[in-house]
Amino acid sequence: MDGGLLYANAAFARLCGGDEHSLYQSRFQQLLTPGCAIFYETQFAPSLLLRGTLEEISFDLVRPDGQRVPIFVNATICPGDGPTAQYILLGAFGAKQRRLYEAELLRARRESEQVAEVVRRSSDAIIRLSADAVIESWNNGAQQIFGLSPAEASGKNLRTLFAEESHAHLDASIAELKRGIETISEITAIQKSGHLIDVSISMTPHLEAPGILVGFSAIIRDVTTRKRAERALLQSEKLASVGRLASSIAHEINNPLESVTNLLYILQMQVLDSDTKSLVTMAQEELARVSQIATHTLRFHKQSSGRTAVHLQTLFDSVLGLYRARLINSKIETTNDCMGYPELLCYEGELRQILLNLVANAFDAMRTGGKLVLRSRPARLPSGESAIRITVADTGSGMDASTLENLFEPFFSTKGIGGTGLGLWITKDLVAKNGGSIRVRSTTRPGRSGTAITMLFPLM
Ligand code: ADP
Ligand code: MG
């Protein structure tokens, strides 16, 4: 009962790293590390006495060479005979392997917790699916991308997350997975709100021997912004080539234009008959428009020289003058309404181009007549700075919501081959270059349809 060894088998001696006989001189607690020995004396022995039996208590033995051996101990108090009234029966087994397993298990558990945490926090959707594509797990990223909570998503079929047109592609990918092949593709997903977004989806099969698909995982990433950037890049490439083409055409046209201008001038000098003279004048005006188009519209990307003080009333007049014949033909009444600051410091050529584009659109919108107003008024910027507000308003057809949403997009036009869709796009750019902002109001309400484009330019 005091721990003195009465008997030990060879296996125990091997654990302790000594021979059986030397063991008989010691007590069990002397074979333990100091900490374990104290534990034996103060806790193990008293509670064994109390309960009669104890199971799987771990101790560390110390071998003569100092090496520690972890063991598990089962103990029972047995009634003895003869001189020993009671003795302790100890079963000890080496726990080295088990300790290793435990440590391994703990490490594996930590690792899987870390991985789970990464999955949980990922901004990509990482989801697990059954072999028949039913959602089994749903992380934060999935919730963000699709707007569905885990409860809403679980049990749904993967197909329901994607747009109709992507289903065939998805089915083909799942067929690949069944043959054990990983797949990556870019398809269109539907958010809970009904919004469509571009996503990339990579799927990995989970196979169990002998090659049976038990499920698969999918990693889905929102690539909308990347796609948008790619499209914008493509668009700007198109624009750059259009710009290059346009400016080379403008360049080529310029020489013959100048010749015709000169020829008309000579003609005008020579002809005296007043009817012919007015025809020549009209031809000159039309030619001026062609030059205008060649130098301004086609060479829109050309930088202008410098800011000058522009007299707005005069500028409005000259813009309206260019369209005069056509405006009269279409029974369009014009108003040139300048008040307050008549001058604005800006790039004159660019402001002219802006007005030409806007008047052209107004003209197109009023094929059956109407009113066109060019107006300038003193105004203030939100910051309080003095500014000028320039308005081009028409009583034309007006624009519907989808036109309003897209009108500043390059190549957006409702005029078929009659439009380039570049007018407002250029206009917006030119307004910004002159420090201004642009706003569009439009209505298609019958009887009072029309459009007002307002631009605000800082005065300095
Ligand atoms: P385009 O005139 O070559 O079509 P724009 O960029 O100038 O290209 O205009 C884009 C579109 O915006 C036009 O096709 C037209 O549908 C609409 N729009 C622009 N201005 C007006 C306006 N004043 N009234 C009605 N629709 C307009
Ligand atoms: Mg236009």
Tab-separated table of C-alpha atoms and ligand atoms in Angstrom:
chain	number	residue	atom	x	y	z
A	1	MET	CA	0.000	0.000	0.000
A	2	ASP	CA	2.964	2.348	0.351
A	3	GLY	CA	4.040	1.742	-3.265
A	4	GLY	CA	6.836	-0.737	-2.539
A	5	LEU	CA	7.183	-3.196	-5.436
A	6	LEU	CA	6.247	-6.734	-4.496
A	7	TYR	CA	6.285	-8.088	-8.043
A	8	ALA	CA	6.762	-6.783	-11.555
A	9	ASN	CA	6.809	-8.658	-14.824
A	10	ALA	CA	9.492	-8.474	-17.475
A	11	ALA	CA	7.407	-6.153	-19.636
A	12	PHE	CA	7.212	-3.577	-16.837
A	13	ALA	CA	10.953	-3.905	-16.282
A	14	ARG	CA	11.472	-3.214	-19.998
A	15	LEU	CA	9.297	-0.102	-19.745
A	16	CYS	CA	11.415	1.082	-16.843
A	17	GLY	CA	14.642	0.224	-18.631
A	18	GLY	CA	16.035	-1.912	-15.748
A	19	ASP	CA	15.985	-5.516	-14.575
A	20	GLU	CA	13.235	-6.934	-12.384
A	21	HIS	CA	15.465	-7.461	-9.370
A	22	SER	CA	16.767	-3.941	-9.105
A	23	LEU	CA	13.141	-2.806	-9.214
A	24	TYR	CA	12.252	-4.623	-6.021
A	25	GLN	CA	14.357	-2.209	-4.004
A	26	SER	CA	12.305	0.764	-5.112
A	27	ARG	CA	8.809	2.062	-4.655
A	28	PHE	CA	6.555	2.805	-7.610
A	29	GLN	CA	6.557	6.563	-7.021
A	30	GLN	CA	10.365	6.585	-7.108
A	31	LEU	CA	10.248	5.430	-10.710
A	32	LEU	CA	8.236	8.513	-11.708
A	33	THR	CA	9.202	12.073	-12.594
A	34	PRO	CA	9.146	14.313	-9.485
A	35	GLY	CA	5.874	15.949	-10.553
A	36	CYS	CA	4.207	12.597	-11.115
A	37	ALA	CA	5.551	11.301	-7.811
A	38	ILE	CA	3.889	14.156	-5.936
A	39	PHE	CA	0.700	13.530	-7.862
A	40	TYR	CA	0.878	9.837	-6.914
A	41	GLU	CA	1.314	10.608	-3.210
A	42	THR	CA	-1.212	13.409	-2.896
A	43	GLN	CA	-4.000	12.455	-5.303
A	44	PHE	CA	-3.638	9.072	-6.885
A	45	ALA	CA	-3.033	6.994	-3.771
A	46	PRO	CA	-5.713	8.711	-1.607
A	47	SER	CA	-8.424	8.453	-4.257
A	48	LEU	CA	-7.461	4.837	-5.016
A	49	LEU	CA	-7.888	4.075	-1.369
A	50	LEU	CA	-11.253	5.727	-1.384
A	51	ARG	CA	-12.652	4.152	-4.570
A	52	GLY	CA	-10.823	0.857	-4.672
A	53	THR	CA	-10.052	1.186	-8.403
A	54	LEU	CA	-8.789	3.805	-10.912
A	55	GLU	CA	-8.448	3.674	-14.680
A	56	GLU	CA	-6.216	5.182	-17.317
A	57	ILE	CA	-4.274	7.678	-15.287
A	58	SER	CA	-1.235	8.893	-17.168
A	59	PHE	CA	2.239	9.041	-15.582
A	60	ASP	CA	5.759	9.599	-16.822
A	61	LEU	CA	8.361	7.045	-15.822
A	62	VAL	CA	12.010	8.095	-15.668
A	63	ARG	CA	14.538	5.533	-16.804
A	64	PRO	CA	18.013	5.344	-15.191
A	65	ASP	CA	19.406	7.106	-18.276
A	66	GLY	CA	16.994	10.005	-17.716
A	67	GLN	CA	14.676	9.132	-20.611
A	68	ARG	CA	10.966	9.670	-19.937
A	69	VAL	CA	8.429	7.023	-20.798
A	70	PRO	CA	4.758	7.971	-20.828
A	71	ILE	CA	2.475	5.244	-19.449
A	72	PHE	CA	-1.177	4.711	-18.631
A	73	VAL	CA	-2.021	3.019	-15.389
A	74	ASN	CA	-5.028	1.028	-14.199
A	75	ALA	CA	-5.018	0.285	-10.460
A	76	THR	CA	-7.102	-1.861	-8.101
A	77	ILE	CA	-6.773	-2.529	-4.394
A	78	CYS	CA	-6.739	-6.294	-3.738
A	79	PRO	CA	-7.230	-8.164	-0.475
A	80	GLY	CA	-4.029	-10.017	0.341
A	81	ASP	CA	-3.232	-12.973	2.516
A	82	GLY	CA	-0.472	-13.640	4.981
A	83	PRO	CA	1.617	-10.664	6.022
A	84	THR	CA	0.165	-8.309	3.379
A	85	ALA	CA	-3.397	-7.392	4.304
A	86	GLN	CA	-3.988	-5.408	1.096
A	87	TYR	CA	-1.933	-4.634	-2.014
A	88	ILE	CA	-2.251	-2.526	-5.118
A	89	LEU	CA	-2.469	-4.248	-8.487
A	90	LEU	CA	-1.137	-1.919	-11.161
A	91	GLY	CA	-1.460	-2.475	-14.869
A	92	ALA	CA	0.816	-0.162	-16.825
A	93	PHE	CA	1.067	0.155	-20.570
A	94	GLY	CA	3.357	2.288	-22.661
A	95	ALA	CA	1.581	5.336	-24.045
A	96	LYS	CA	4.272	6.593	-26.350
A	97	GLN	CA	2.406	5.641	-29.530
A	98	ARG	CA	-0.848	6.899	-28.147
A	99	ARG	CA	0.700	10.228	-27.136
A	100	LEU	CA	2.012	10.566	-30.660
A	101	TYR	CA	-1.436	9.814	-32.067
A	102	GLU	CA	-2.982	12.329	-29.721
A	103	ALA	CA	-0.501	15.012	-30.692
A	104	GLU	CA	-1.074	14.177	-34.345
A	105	LEU	CA	-4.817	14.307	-33.852
A	106	LEU	CA	-4.596	17.686	-32.133
A	107	ARG	CA	-2.403	19.052	-34.896
A	108	ALA	CA	-4.762	17.754	-37.565
A	109	ARG	CA	-7.713	19.242	-35.754
A	110	ARG	CA	-6.038	22.648	-35.466
A	111	GLU	CA	-5.121	22.517	-39.081
A	112	SER	CA	-8.641	21.648	-40.173
A	113	GLU	CA	-10.011	24.421	-37.956
A	114	GLN	CA	-7.643	26.864	-39.637
A	115	VAL	CA	-8.670	25.670	-43.070
A	116	ALA	CA	-12.332	25.894	-42.075
A	117	GLU	CA	-11.719	29.460	-40.909
A	118	VAL	CA	-10.097	30.371	-44.225
A	119	VAL	CA	-13.033	28.866	-46.103
A	120	ARG	CA	-15.523	30.613	-43.870
A	121	ARG	CA	-13.947	34.041	-44.294
A	122	SER	CA	-13.061	33.783	-47.985
A	123	SER	CA	-14.595	36.399	-50.247
A	124	ASP	CA	-14.917	33.699	-52.903
A	125	ALA	CA	-17.907	31.431	-52.626
A	126	ILE	CA	-16.651	28.013	-51.540
A	127	ILE	CA	-19.439	25.486	-51.477
A	128	ARG	CA	-19.760	21.730	-51.106
A	129	LEU	CA	-22.284	19.861	-53.161
A	130	SER	CA	-23.684	16.366	-53.226
A	131	ALA	CA	-23.099	14.207	-56.300
A	132	ASP	CA	-26.455	15.357	-57.710
A	133	ALA	CA	-25.432	19.049	-57.290
A	134	VAL	CA	-27.451	19.854	-54.176
A	135	ILE	CA	-25.848	22.513	-51.963
A	136	GLU	CA	-24.547	21.117	-48.666
A	137	SER	CA	-22.379	23.952	-47.331
A	138	TRP	CA	-22.326	27.684	-47.925
A	139	ASN	CA	-19.646	30.133	-46.760
A	140	ASN	CA	-19.590	33.924	-46.205
A	141	GLY	CA	-18.286	34.571	-49.704
A	142	ALA	CA	-21.214	32.661	-51.197
A	143	GLN	CA	-23.599	34.700	-49.096
A	144	GLN	CA	-22.018	37.921	-50.328
A	145	ILE	CA	-21.937	36.938	-53.978
A	146	PHE	CA	-25.445	35.489	-54.178
A	147	GLY	CA	-27.196	37.326	-51.334
A	148	LEU	CA	-28.616	34.056	-49.964
A	149	SER	CA	-28.215	32.981	-46.322
A	150	PRO	CA	-26.896	29.456	-45.632
A	151	ALA	CA	-30.429	28.402	-44.654
A	152	GLU	CA	-31.863	29.729	-47.919
A	153	ALA	CA	-29.151	28.105	-50.012
A	154	SER	CA	-28.920	24.685	-48.433
A	155	GLY	CA	-30.839	21.998	-50.295
A	156	LYS	CA	-31.059	24.066	-53.486
A	157	ASN	CA	-29.713	22.720	-56.738
A	158	LEU	CA	-26.568	24.428	-58.019
A	159	ARG	CA	-28.380	25.223	-61.293
A	160	THR	CA	-30.780	27.575	-59.524
A	161	LEU	CA	-27.870	29.961	-58.849
A	162	PHE	CA	-27.209	30.509	-62.530
A	163	ALA	CA	-28.925	32.123	-65.460
A	164	GLU	CA	-30.909	29.936	-67.852
A	165	GLU	CA	-28.366	30.411	-70.642
A	166	SER	CA	-25.585	29.001	-68.435
A	167	HIS	CA	-27.391	25.754	-67.568
A	168	ALA	CA	-26.207	23.761	-70.581
A	169	HIS	CA	-22.625	24.742	-69.830
A	170	LEU	CA	-23.032	23.841	-66.164
A	171	ASP	CA	-24.511	20.431	-66.998
A	172	ALA	CA	-21.573	19.713	-69.286
A	173	SER	CA	-19.160	20.627	-66.463
A	174	ILE	CA	-20.953	18.322	-64.029
A	175	ALA	CA	-20.745	15.492	-66.565
A	176	GLU	CA	-16.969	16.090	-66.699
A	177	LEU	CA	-16.787	15.987	-62.903
A	178	LYS	CA	-18.455	12.574	-62.896
A	179	ARG	CA	-15.544	11.380	-64.997
A	180	GLY	CA	-13.177	12.785	-62.363
A	181	ILE	CA	-12.118	15.880	-64.303
A	182	GLU	CA	-11.803	19.316	-62.696
A	183	THR	CA	-13.527	22.115	-64.559
A	184	ILE	CA	-13.139	25.895	-64.773
A	185	SER	CA	-15.517	28.175	-66.634
A	186	GLU	CA	-17.007	31.651	-66.710
A	187	ILE	CA	-20.774	31.849	-66.596
A	188	THR	CA	-23.591	34.153	-65.513
A	189	ALA	CA	-24.978	33.915	-61.993
A	190	ILE	CA	-28.252	35.284	-60.621
A	191	GLN	CA	-28.258	37.096	-57.303
A	192	LYS	CA	-31.185	36.872	-54.915
A	193	SER	CA	-32.212	40.352	-56.096
A	194	GLY	CA	-32.437	39.035	-59.662
A	195	HIS	CA	-29.286	40.883	-60.757
A	196	LEU	CA	-27.061	39.024	-63.213
A	197	ILE	CA	-23.314	38.926	-62.544
A	198	ASP	CA	-20.326	37.382	-64.300
A	199	VAL	CA	-18.582	34.712	-62.255
A	200	SER	CA	-15.808	32.225	-62.697
A	201	ILE	CA	-16.540	28.787	-61.293
A	202	SER	CA	-14.032	26.015	-60.703
A	203	MET	CA	-15.290	22.642	-59.587
A	204	THR	CA	-13.399	19.729	-58.112
A	205	PRO	CA	-14.811	16.193	-57.855
A	206	HIS	CA	-14.682	14.286	-54.562
A	207	LEU	CA	-14.141	10.697	-55.563
A	208	GLU	CA	-14.183	7.619	-53.393
A	209	ALA	CA	-12.678	4.326	-54.441
A	210	PRO	CA	-13.369	2.863	-56.931
A	211	GLY	CA	-13.843	6.206	-58.684
A	212	ILE	CA	-17.370	6.956	-57.530
A	213	LEU	CA	-18.335	10.636	-57.324
A	214	VAL	CA	-19.613	11.259	-53.794
A	215	GLY	CA	-19.833	15.014	-54.152
A	216	PHE	CA	-17.906	17.995	-55.388
A	217	SER	CA	-16.782	21.428	-54.340
A	218	ALA	CA	-17.153	24.649	-56.256
A	219	ILE	CA	-15.209	27.888	-55.887
A	220	ILE	CA	-17.062	30.822	-57.390
A	221	ARG	CA	-15.595	34.277	-57.853
A	222	ASP	CA	-17.331	37.490	-58.882
A	223	VAL	CA	-15.530	38.698	-62.008
A	224	THR	CA	-17.984	41.460	-62.942
A	225	THR	CA	-15.469	44.264	-62.428
A	226	ARG	CA	-12.774	42.450	-64.356
A	227	LYS	CA	-15.200	41.770	-67.210
A	228	ARG	CA	-16.299	45.387	-67.197
A	229	ALA	CA	-12.677	46.519	-67.361
A	230	GLU	CA	-12.043	44.133	-70.248
A	231	ARG	CA	-15.061	45.460	-72.121
A	232	ALA	CA	-13.998	49.059	-71.453
A	233	LEU	CA	-10.544	48.268	-72.764
A	234	LEU	CA	-11.991	46.768	-75.913
A	235	GLN	CA	-14.244	49.782	-76.313
A	236	SER	CA	-11.361	52.226	-75.903
A	237	GLU	CA	-9.325	50.270	-78.432
A	238	LYS	CA	-12.199	50.563	-80.873
A	239	LEU	CA	-12.434	54.262	-80.134
A	240	ALA	CA	-8.744	54.809	-80.604
A	241	SER	CA	-8.865	53.163	-84.008
A	242	VAL	CA	-12.004	55.097	-84.960
A	243	GLY	CA	-10.240	58.288	-83.866
A	244	ARG	CA	-7.193	57.499	-85.953
A	245	LEU	CA	-9.320	56.673	-88.964
A	246	ALA	CA	-11.399	59.819	-88.544
A	247	SER	CA	-8.426	62.116	-88.251
A	248	SER	CA	-6.752	60.632	-91.304
A	249	ILE	CA	-9.984	61.106	-93.298
A	250	ALA	CA	-10.226	64.689	-92.023
A	251	HIS	CA	-6.679	65.273	-93.139
A	252	GLU	CA	-7.291	63.856	-96.609
A	253	ILE	CA	-10.527	65.817	-97.074
A	254	ASN	CA	-9.001	69.124	-96.077
A	255	ASN	CA	-7.057	69.862	-99.257
A	256	PRO	CA	-9.872	69.355	-101.767
A	257	LEU	CA	-12.157	71.262	-99.405
A	258	GLU	CA	-9.871	74.230	-99.443
A	259	SER	CA	-9.717	74.160	-103.222
A	260	VAL	CA	-13.513	74.105	-103.516
A	261	THR	CA	-13.773	76.944	-100.995
A	262	ASN	CA	-11.378	79.014	-103.068
A	263	LEU	CA	-13.116	78.134	-106.312
A	264	LEU	CA	-16.498	79.192	-104.911
A	265	TYR	CA	-14.943	82.431	-103.746
A	266	ILE	CA	-13.642	83.180	-107.240
A	267	LEU	CA	-17.022	82.227	-108.673
A	268	GLN	CA	-18.797	84.585	-106.302
A	269	MET	CA	-16.524	87.436	-107.435
A	270	GLN	CA	-17.393	86.805	-111.050
A	271	VAL	CA	-21.104	86.100	-111.154
A	272	LEU	CA	-23.396	89.111	-111.081
A	273	ASP	CA	-26.841	87.571	-111.541
A	274	SER	CA	-28.425	87.745	-108.090
A	275	ASP	CA	-30.161	84.288	-108.207
A	276	THR	CA	-26.914	82.572	-109.083
A	277	LYS	CA	-25.129	84.595	-106.444
A	278	SER	CA	-27.484	83.385	-103.707
A	279	LEU	CA	-27.017	79.786	-104.900
A	280	VAL	CA	-23.269	80.242	-104.594
A	281	THR	CA	-23.712	81.717	-101.120
A	282	MET	CA	-25.745	78.651	-100.084
A	283	ALA	CA	-23.095	76.377	-101.538
A	284	GLN	CA	-20.491	78.269	-99.497
A	285	GLU	CA	-22.505	77.844	-96.341
A	286	GLU	CA	-22.971	74.146	-96.892
A	287	LEU	CA	-19.293	73.833	-97.618
A	288	ALA	CA	-18.531	75.651	-94.376
A	289	ARG	CA	-20.482	72.899	-92.634
A	290	VAL	CA	-18.454	70.227	-94.324
A	291	SER	CA	-15.273	71.969	-93.152
A	292	GLN	CA	-16.763	72.209	-89.705
A	293	ILE	CA	-17.389	68.473	-89.665
A	294	ALA	CA	-13.954	67.726	-91.033
A	295	THR	CA	-12.081	69.915	-88.588
A	296	HIS	CA	-14.221	69.473	-85.487
A	297	THR	CA	-16.290	66.307	-85.568
A	298	LEU	CA	-13.817	64.036	-87.263
A	299	ARG	CA	-10.779	65.447	-85.523
A	300	PHE	CA	-12.457	65.523	-82.153
A	301	HIS	CA	-9.429	64.273	-80.280
A	302	LYS	CA	-7.264	67.180	-81.434
A	303	GLN	CA	-6.165	69.439	-78.568
A	304	SER	CA	-7.246	73.063	-78.803
A	305	SER	CA	-4.688	75.802	-78.334
A	306	GLY	CA	-5.701	77.803	-75.275
A	307	ARG	CA	-8.550	79.353	-73.296
A	308	THR	CA	-10.020	82.571	-74.610
A	309	ALA	CA	-12.853	84.817	-73.480
A	310	VAL	CA	-15.782	83.686	-75.572
A	311	HIS	CA	-18.714	85.979	-76.211
A	312	LEU	CA	-21.596	83.586	-75.782
A	313	GLN	CA	-24.217	85.530	-77.701
A	314	THR	CA	-21.934	85.602	-80.753
A	315	LEU	CA	-21.028	81.968	-80.400
A	316	PHE	CA	-24.701	80.953	-80.139
A	317	ASP	CA	-25.442	82.991	-83.235
A	318	SER	CA	-22.692	81.378	-85.233
A	319	VAL	CA	-23.761	77.886	-84.168
A	320	LEU	CA	-27.383	78.591	-85.064
A	321	GLY	CA	-26.154	80.226	-88.274
A	322	LEU	CA	-24.584	76.983	-89.401
A	323	TYR	CA	-27.933	75.232	-89.086
A	324	ARG	CA	-30.040	78.163	-90.235
A	325	ALA	CA	-31.214	76.761	-93.553
A	326	ARG	CA	-32.069	73.364	-92.091
A	327	LEU	CA	-33.784	74.848	-89.035
A	328	ILE	CA	-35.987	77.035	-91.215
A	329	ASN	CA	-36.762	74.089	-93.490
A	330	SER	CA	-37.917	72.028	-90.509
A	331	LYS	CA	-39.997	74.918	-89.115
A	332	ILE	CA	-37.920	75.139	-85.944
A	333	GLU	CA	-38.068	78.444	-84.080
A	334	THR	CA	-34.836	79.405	-82.344
A	335	THR	CA	-34.117	81.636	-79.376
A	336	ASN	CA	-30.715	83.011	-78.477
A	337	ASP	CA	-31.150	84.101	-74.903
A	338	CYS	CA	-28.023	85.424	-73.166
A	339	MET	CA	-28.192	87.390	-69.960
A	340	GLY	CA	-25.732	88.542	-67.341
A	341	TYR	CA	-22.233	87.288	-68.079
A	342	PRO	CA	-21.967	87.286	-71.829
A	343	GLU	CA	-18.382	85.983	-71.792
A	344	LEU	CA	-16.902	82.712	-70.671
A	345	LEU	CA	-13.219	81.819	-70.468
A	346	CYS	CA	-12.912	78.477	-72.235
A	347	TYR	CA	-11.556	76.631	-75.261
A	348	GLU	CA	-13.722	78.218	-77.910
A	349	GLY	CA	-13.425	75.432	-80.466
A	350	GLU	CA	-14.498	72.907	-77.870
A	351	LEU	CA	-17.462	74.923	-76.625
A	352	ARG	CA	-18.532	75.369	-80.257
A	353	GLN	CA	-18.252	71.610	-80.775
A	354	ILE	CA	-20.359	70.976	-77.658
A	355	LEU	CA	-23.095	73.305	-78.876
A	356	LEU	CA	-22.970	71.914	-82.408
A	357	ASN	CA	-23.465	68.391	-81.086
A	358	LEU	CA	-26.359	69.402	-78.854
A	359	VAL	CA	-28.068	71.464	-81.541
A	360	ALA	CA	-27.646	68.594	-84.004
A	361	ASN	CA	-29.414	66.254	-81.570
A	362	ALA	CA	-32.166	68.788	-80.925
A	363	PHE	CA	-32.632	69.161	-84.662
A	364	ASP	CA	-32.875	65.385	-85.086
A	365	ALA	CA	-35.495	65.233	-82.321
A	366	MET	CA	-37.713	67.908	-83.930
A	367	ARG	CA	-38.314	66.618	-87.426
A	368	THR	CA	-41.848	68.037	-87.424
A	369	GLY	CA	-40.953	71.446	-86.062
A	370	GLY	CA	-40.647	72.870	-82.579
A	371	LYS	CA	-38.712	75.311	-80.452
A	372	LEU	CA	-34.992	75.379	-79.823
A	373	VAL	CA	-33.567	77.531	-77.049
A	374	LEU	CA	-29.927	78.367	-76.401
A	375	ARG	CA	-29.707	80.140	-73.096
A	376	SER	CA	-26.981	81.314	-70.711
A	377	ARG	CA	-27.503	82.488	-67.168
A	378	PRO	CA	-25.281	83.495	-64.242
A	379	ALA	CA	-25.251	80.688	-61.681
A	380	ARG	CA	-23.355	79.258	-58.751
A	381	LEU	CA	-21.496	76.004	-58.272
A	382	PRO	CA	-22.453	73.916	-55.230
A	383	SER	CA	-19.238	75.277	-53.684
A	384	GLY	CA	-20.557	78.848	-54.017
A	385	GLU	CA	-18.213	79.820	-56.862
A	386	SER	CA	-19.648	81.952	-59.670
A	387	ALA	CA	-20.500	80.021	-62.766
A	388	ILE	CA	-22.405	80.152	-66.020
A	389	ARG	CA	-25.255	77.837	-66.830
A	390	ILE	CA	-25.741	77.082	-70.503
A	391	THR	CA	-28.931	75.335	-71.568
A	392	VAL	CA	-29.835	73.781	-74.894
A	393	ALA	CA	-33.524	72.915	-74.801
A	394	ASP	CA	-35.837	71.510	-77.431
A	395	THR	CA	-39.494	70.544	-77.717
A	396	GLY	CA	-38.599	67.376	-79.607
A	397	SER	CA	-39.480	63.728	-79.044
A	398	GLY	CA	-37.767	63.459	-75.647
A	399	MET	CA	-36.022	60.299	-74.444
A	400	ASP	CA	-37.280	57.166	-72.738
A	401	ALA	CA	-35.646	55.782	-69.601
A	402	SER	CA	-33.332	53.339	-71.346
A	403	THR	CA	-32.051	56.036	-73.719
A	404	LEU	CA	-31.465	58.369	-70.776
A	405	GLU	CA	-29.469	55.669	-69.055
A	406	ASN	CA	-27.151	55.125	-72.039
A	407	LEU	CA	-26.931	58.364	-73.955
A	408	PHE	CA	-23.383	59.197	-72.893
A	409	GLU	CA	-22.095	55.759	-73.886
A	410	PRO	CA	-19.863	55.748	-76.970
A	411	PHE	CA	-21.655	54.258	-80.012
A	412	PHE	CA	-25.043	54.444	-78.325
A	413	SER	CA	-27.528	55.782	-80.858
A	414	THR	CA	-31.236	55.338	-81.540
A	415	LYS	CA	-30.786	56.648	-85.067
A	416	GLY	CA	-29.612	53.467	-86.743
A	417	ILE	CA	-27.101	54.151	-89.494
A	418	GLY	CA	-28.062	57.842	-89.290
A	419	GLY	CA	-26.214	58.250	-85.982
A	420	THR	CA	-22.664	57.644	-84.802
A	421	GLY	CA	-23.569	57.568	-81.133
A	422	LEU	CA	-20.442	59.611	-80.475
A	423	GLY	CA	-21.937	63.103	-80.165
A	424	LEU	CA	-22.856	63.098	-76.499
A	425	TRP	CA	-19.923	60.962	-75.551
A	426	ILE	CA	-17.573	63.559	-77.009
A	427	THR	CA	-19.675	66.357	-75.529
A	428	LYS	CA	-19.380	64.970	-72.028
A	429	ASP	CA	-15.634	64.671	-72.409
A	430	LEU	CA	-15.295	68.225	-73.718
A	431	VAL	CA	-17.496	69.633	-70.946
A	432	ALA	CA	-15.307	67.923	-68.351
A	433	LYS	CA	-12.156	69.228	-70.038
A	434	ASN	CA	-13.498	72.767	-69.614
A	435	GLY	CA	-14.173	72.170	-65.919
A	436	GLY	CA	-17.926	71.910	-66.377
A	437	SER	CA	-20.660	69.417	-65.575
A	438	ILE	CA	-23.604	68.278	-67.655
A	439	ARG	CA	-27.164	67.302	-66.775
A	440	VAL	CA	-29.991	65.988	-68.909
A	441	ARG	CA	-33.703	66.300	-68.308
A	442	SER	CA	-36.130	64.837	-70.763
A	443	THR	CA	-39.710	63.741	-71.025
A	444	THR	CA	-41.684	61.871	-73.661
A	445	ARG	CA	-45.056	62.898	-72.237
A	446	PRO	CA	-47.336	63.607	-75.221
A	447	GLY	CA	-47.998	67.288	-75.754
A	448	ARG	CA	-45.091	68.467	-73.650
A	449	SER	CA	-42.221	66.225	-74.674
A	450	GLY	CA	-38.747	67.659	-74.950
A	451	THR	CA	-35.210	67.692	-73.672
A	452	ALA	CA	-33.146	70.214	-71.758
A	453	ILE	CA	-29.396	69.775	-71.490
A	454	THR	CA	-27.816	71.985	-68.873
A	455	MET	CA	-24.135	72.620	-68.422
A	456	LEU	CA	-22.504	74.429	-65.576
A	457	PHE	CA	-19.083	76.050	-66.183
A	458	PRO	CA	-17.032	77.809	-63.521
A	459	LEU	CA	-16.490	81.443	-64.501
A	460	MET	CA	-12.718	81.717	-64.220
B	1	ADP	P1	-26.283	60.225	-82.216
B	1	ADP	O1	-26.843	61.600	-82.314
B	1	ADP	O2	-25.255	59.954	-83.249
B	1	ADP	O3	-27.322	59.153	-82.167
B	1	ADP	P2	-25.493	61.115	-79.600
B	1	ADP	O4	-24.436	60.653	-78.671
B	1	ADP	O5	-25.439	62.535	-80.043
B	1	ADP	O6	-25.470	60.140	-80.849
B	1	ADP	O7	-26.890	60.857	-78.942
B	1	ADP	C1	-27.191	59.606	-78.448
B	1	ADP	C2	-28.676	59.353	-78.398
B	1	ADP	O8	-29.258	60.170	-77.407
B	1	ADP	C3	-29.404	59.681	-79.665
B	1	ADP	O9	-29.400	58.615	-80.575
B	1	ADP	C4	-30.814	59.969	-79.160
B	1	ADP	O10	-31.538	58.786	-78.978
B	1	ADP	C5	-30.576	60.548	-77.799
B	1	ADP	N1	-30.662	61.997	-77.780
B	1	ADP	C6	-29.653	62.887	-77.664
B	1	ADP	N2	-30.105	64.138	-77.620
B	1	ADP	C7	-31.444	64.084	-77.756
B	1	ADP	C8	-32.498	65.071	-77.805
B	1	ADP	N3	-32.244	66.383	-77.727
B	1	ADP	N4	-33.768	64.627	-77.906
B	1	ADP	C9	-34.035	63.310	-78.001
B	1	ADP	N5	-33.101	62.334	-77.972
B	1	ADP	C10	-31.810	62.717	-77.850
B	2	MG	MG	-25.808	63.348	-82.006
